[in-house]
Coordinates of N, CA and C in Angstrom, one line a residue:
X1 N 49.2 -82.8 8.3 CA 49.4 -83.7 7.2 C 50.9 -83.8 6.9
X2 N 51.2 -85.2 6.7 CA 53.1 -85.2 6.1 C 52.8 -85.7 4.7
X3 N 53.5 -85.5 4.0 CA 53.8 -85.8 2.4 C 55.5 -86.0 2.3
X4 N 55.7 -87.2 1.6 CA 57.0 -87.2 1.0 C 56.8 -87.6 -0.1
X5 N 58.3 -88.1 -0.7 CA 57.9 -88.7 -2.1 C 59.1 -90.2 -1.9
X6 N 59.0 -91.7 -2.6 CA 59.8 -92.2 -2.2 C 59.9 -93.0 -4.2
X7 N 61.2 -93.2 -4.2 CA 61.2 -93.9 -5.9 C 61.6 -95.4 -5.6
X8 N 61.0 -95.7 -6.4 CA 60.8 -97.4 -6.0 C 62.2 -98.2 -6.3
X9 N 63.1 -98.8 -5.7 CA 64.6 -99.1 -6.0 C 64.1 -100.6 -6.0
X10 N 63.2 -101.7 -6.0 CA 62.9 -103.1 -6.5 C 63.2 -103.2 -7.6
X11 N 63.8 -103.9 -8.0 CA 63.4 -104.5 -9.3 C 62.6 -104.6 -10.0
X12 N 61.7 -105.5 -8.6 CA 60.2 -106.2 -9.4 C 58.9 -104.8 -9.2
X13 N 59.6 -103.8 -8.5 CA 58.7 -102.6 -8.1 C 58.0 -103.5 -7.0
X14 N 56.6 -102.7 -7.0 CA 55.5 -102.9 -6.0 C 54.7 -104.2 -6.0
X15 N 55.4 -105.8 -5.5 CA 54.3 -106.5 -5.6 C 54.0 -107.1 -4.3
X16 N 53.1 -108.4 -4.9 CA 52.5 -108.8 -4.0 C 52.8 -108.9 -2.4
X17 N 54.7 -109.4 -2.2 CA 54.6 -109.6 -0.9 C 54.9 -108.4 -0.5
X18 N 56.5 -107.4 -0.2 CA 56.0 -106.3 -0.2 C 54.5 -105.6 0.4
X19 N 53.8 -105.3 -0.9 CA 52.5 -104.5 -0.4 C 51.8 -105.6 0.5
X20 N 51.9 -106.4 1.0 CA 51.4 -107.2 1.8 C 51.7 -106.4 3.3
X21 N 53.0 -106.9 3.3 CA 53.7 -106.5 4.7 C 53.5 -104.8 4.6
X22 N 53.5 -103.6 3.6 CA 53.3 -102.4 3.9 C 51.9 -102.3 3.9
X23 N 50.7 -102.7 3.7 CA 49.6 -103.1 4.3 C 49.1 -103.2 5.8
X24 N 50.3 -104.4 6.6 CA 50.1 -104.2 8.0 C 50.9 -103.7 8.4
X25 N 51.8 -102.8 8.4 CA 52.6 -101.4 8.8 C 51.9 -100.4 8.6
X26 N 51.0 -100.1 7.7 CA 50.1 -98.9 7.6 C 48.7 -99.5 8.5
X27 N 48.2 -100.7 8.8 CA 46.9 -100.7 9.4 C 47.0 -100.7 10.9
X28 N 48.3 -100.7 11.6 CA 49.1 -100.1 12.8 C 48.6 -99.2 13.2
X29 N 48.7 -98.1 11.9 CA 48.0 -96.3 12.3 C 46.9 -96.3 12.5
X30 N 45.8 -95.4 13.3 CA 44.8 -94.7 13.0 C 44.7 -93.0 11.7
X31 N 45.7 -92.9 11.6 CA 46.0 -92.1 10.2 C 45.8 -92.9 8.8
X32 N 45.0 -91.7 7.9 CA 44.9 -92.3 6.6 C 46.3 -92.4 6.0
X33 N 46.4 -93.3 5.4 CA 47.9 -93.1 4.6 C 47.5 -93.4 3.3
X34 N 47.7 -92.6 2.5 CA 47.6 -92.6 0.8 C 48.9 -92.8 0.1
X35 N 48.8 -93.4 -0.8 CA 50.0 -93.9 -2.1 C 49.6 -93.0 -3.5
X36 N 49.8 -92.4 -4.3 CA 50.1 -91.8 -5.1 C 50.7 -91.5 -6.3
X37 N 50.4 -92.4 -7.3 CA 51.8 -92.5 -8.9 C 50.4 -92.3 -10.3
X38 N 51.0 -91.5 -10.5 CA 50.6 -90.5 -11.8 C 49.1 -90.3 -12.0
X39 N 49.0 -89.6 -10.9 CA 47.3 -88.9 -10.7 C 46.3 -90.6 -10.2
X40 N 47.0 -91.5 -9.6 CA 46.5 -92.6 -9.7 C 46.4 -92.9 -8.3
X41 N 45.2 -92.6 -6.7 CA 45.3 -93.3 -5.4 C 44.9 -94.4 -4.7
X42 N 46.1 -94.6 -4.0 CA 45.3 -96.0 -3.1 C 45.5 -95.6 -1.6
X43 N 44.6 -96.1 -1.0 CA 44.7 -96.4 0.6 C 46.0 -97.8 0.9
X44 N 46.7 -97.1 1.7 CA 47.8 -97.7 1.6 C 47.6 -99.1 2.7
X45 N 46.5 -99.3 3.4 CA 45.8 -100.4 4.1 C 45.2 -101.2 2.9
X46 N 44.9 -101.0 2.5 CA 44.2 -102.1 1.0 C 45.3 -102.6 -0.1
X47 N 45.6 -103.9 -0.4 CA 46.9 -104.7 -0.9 C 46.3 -104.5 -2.2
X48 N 44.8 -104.3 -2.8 CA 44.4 -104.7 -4.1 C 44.6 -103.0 -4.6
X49 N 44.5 -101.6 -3.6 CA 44.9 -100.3 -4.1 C 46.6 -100.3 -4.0
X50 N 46.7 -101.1 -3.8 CA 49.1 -100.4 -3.3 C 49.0 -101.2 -4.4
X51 N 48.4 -102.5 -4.8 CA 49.4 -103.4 -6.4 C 48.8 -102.4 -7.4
X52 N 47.4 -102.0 -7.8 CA 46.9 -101.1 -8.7 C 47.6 -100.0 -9.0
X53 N 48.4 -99.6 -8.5 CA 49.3 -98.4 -8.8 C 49.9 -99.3 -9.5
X54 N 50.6 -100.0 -9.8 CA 51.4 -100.9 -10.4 C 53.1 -99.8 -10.7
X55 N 53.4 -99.1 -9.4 CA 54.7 -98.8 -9.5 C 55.9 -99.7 -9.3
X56 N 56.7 -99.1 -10.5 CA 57.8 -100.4 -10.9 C 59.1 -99.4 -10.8
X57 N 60.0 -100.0 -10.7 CA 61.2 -99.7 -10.2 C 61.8 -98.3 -11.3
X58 N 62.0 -97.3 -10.2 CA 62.7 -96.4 -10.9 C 61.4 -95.2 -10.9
X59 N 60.3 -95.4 -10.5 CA 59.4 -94.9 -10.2 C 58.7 -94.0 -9.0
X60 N 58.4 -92.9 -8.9 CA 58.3 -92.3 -7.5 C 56.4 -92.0 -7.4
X61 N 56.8 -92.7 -5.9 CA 55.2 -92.4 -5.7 C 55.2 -91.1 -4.2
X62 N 54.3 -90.6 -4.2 CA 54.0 -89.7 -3.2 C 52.9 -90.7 -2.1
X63 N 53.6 -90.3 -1.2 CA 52.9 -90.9 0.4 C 52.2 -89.9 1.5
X64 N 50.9 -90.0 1.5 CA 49.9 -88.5 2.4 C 49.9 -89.3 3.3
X65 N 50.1 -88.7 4.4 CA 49.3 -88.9 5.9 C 49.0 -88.3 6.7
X66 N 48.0 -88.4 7.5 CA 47.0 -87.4 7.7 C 46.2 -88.6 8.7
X67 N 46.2 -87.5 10.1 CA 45.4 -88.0 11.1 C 46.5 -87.9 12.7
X68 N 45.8 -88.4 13.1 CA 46.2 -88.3 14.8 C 47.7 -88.5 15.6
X69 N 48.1 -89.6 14.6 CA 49.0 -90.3 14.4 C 50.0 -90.3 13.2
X70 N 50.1 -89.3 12.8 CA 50.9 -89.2 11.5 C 52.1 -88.9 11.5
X71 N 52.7 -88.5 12.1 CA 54.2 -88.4 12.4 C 54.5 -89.8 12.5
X72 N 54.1 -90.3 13.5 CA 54.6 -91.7 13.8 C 54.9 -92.6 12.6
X73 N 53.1 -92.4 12.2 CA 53.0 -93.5 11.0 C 54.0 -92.9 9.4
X74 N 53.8 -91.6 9.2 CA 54.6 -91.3 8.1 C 56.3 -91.7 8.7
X75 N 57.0 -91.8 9.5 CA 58.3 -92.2 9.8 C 58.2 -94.1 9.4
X76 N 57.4 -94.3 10.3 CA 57.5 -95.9 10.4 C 57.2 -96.3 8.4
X77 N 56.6 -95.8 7.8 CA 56.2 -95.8 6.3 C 57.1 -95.5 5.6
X78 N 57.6 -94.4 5.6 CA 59.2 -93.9 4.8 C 59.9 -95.0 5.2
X79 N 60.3 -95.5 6.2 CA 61.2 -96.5 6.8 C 61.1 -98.0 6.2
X80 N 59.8 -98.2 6.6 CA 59.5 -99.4 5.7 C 60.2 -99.5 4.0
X81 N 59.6 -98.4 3.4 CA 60.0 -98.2 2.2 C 61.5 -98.5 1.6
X82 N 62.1 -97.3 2.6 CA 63.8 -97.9 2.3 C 64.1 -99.0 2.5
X83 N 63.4 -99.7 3.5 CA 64.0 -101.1 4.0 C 63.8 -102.0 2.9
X84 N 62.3 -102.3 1.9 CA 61.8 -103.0 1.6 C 61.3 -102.7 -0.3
X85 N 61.7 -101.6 -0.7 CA 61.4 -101.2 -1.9 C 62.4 -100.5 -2.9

C-alpha cells in the first residue's frame, strides 16, 4: 500500500474538469486508489466521489493505493496532481 498526502494549489480546488481527467488517470490502474479530506472517501475512479470531497485550494487530501499496480499508479497520481491541482 502507498499513501501520500498532496494540498490542493487551484484556485477553484477540486472541480469538474480536473476530477474528470484524474478519473481517467486513475481508471488506467488495476489498483484501488482512494482520495481522503477530513474523515471524508472517495474512489478516485468515480468523478461524483473526487467532486464530493469538495477540496478547495489550500487544502490537503491523503491519496491510498493499494493493489498490483500501485507504485506505478500512486507515481502517475502524485504526478498528475502537481501537474493539474
Amino acid at each position: 500500500m502507498k499513501e501520500f498526502e498532496y494540498t490542493i494549489t487551484d484556485p477553484q480546488g477540486i472541480h469538474a474538469r480536473p476530477a474528470g481527467i484524474l478519473c481517467k488517470e486513475a481508471a488506467k490502474y488495476k489498483s484501488e486508489i482512494t482520495l481522503e479530506k477530513d474523515g471524508k472517501k472517495g474512489d478516485a475512479k468515480r468523478i461524483f466521489a473526487v467532486m464530493a470531497l469538495g477540496a478547495k485550494r489550500g487544502q490537503t487530501i491523503k491519496v491510498t493505493v493499494e493493489g498490483e499496480d500501485e507504485n506505478e499508479a500512486a507515481k502517475a497520481v502524485e504526478e498528475f496532481l502537481k501537474s493539474n491541482l
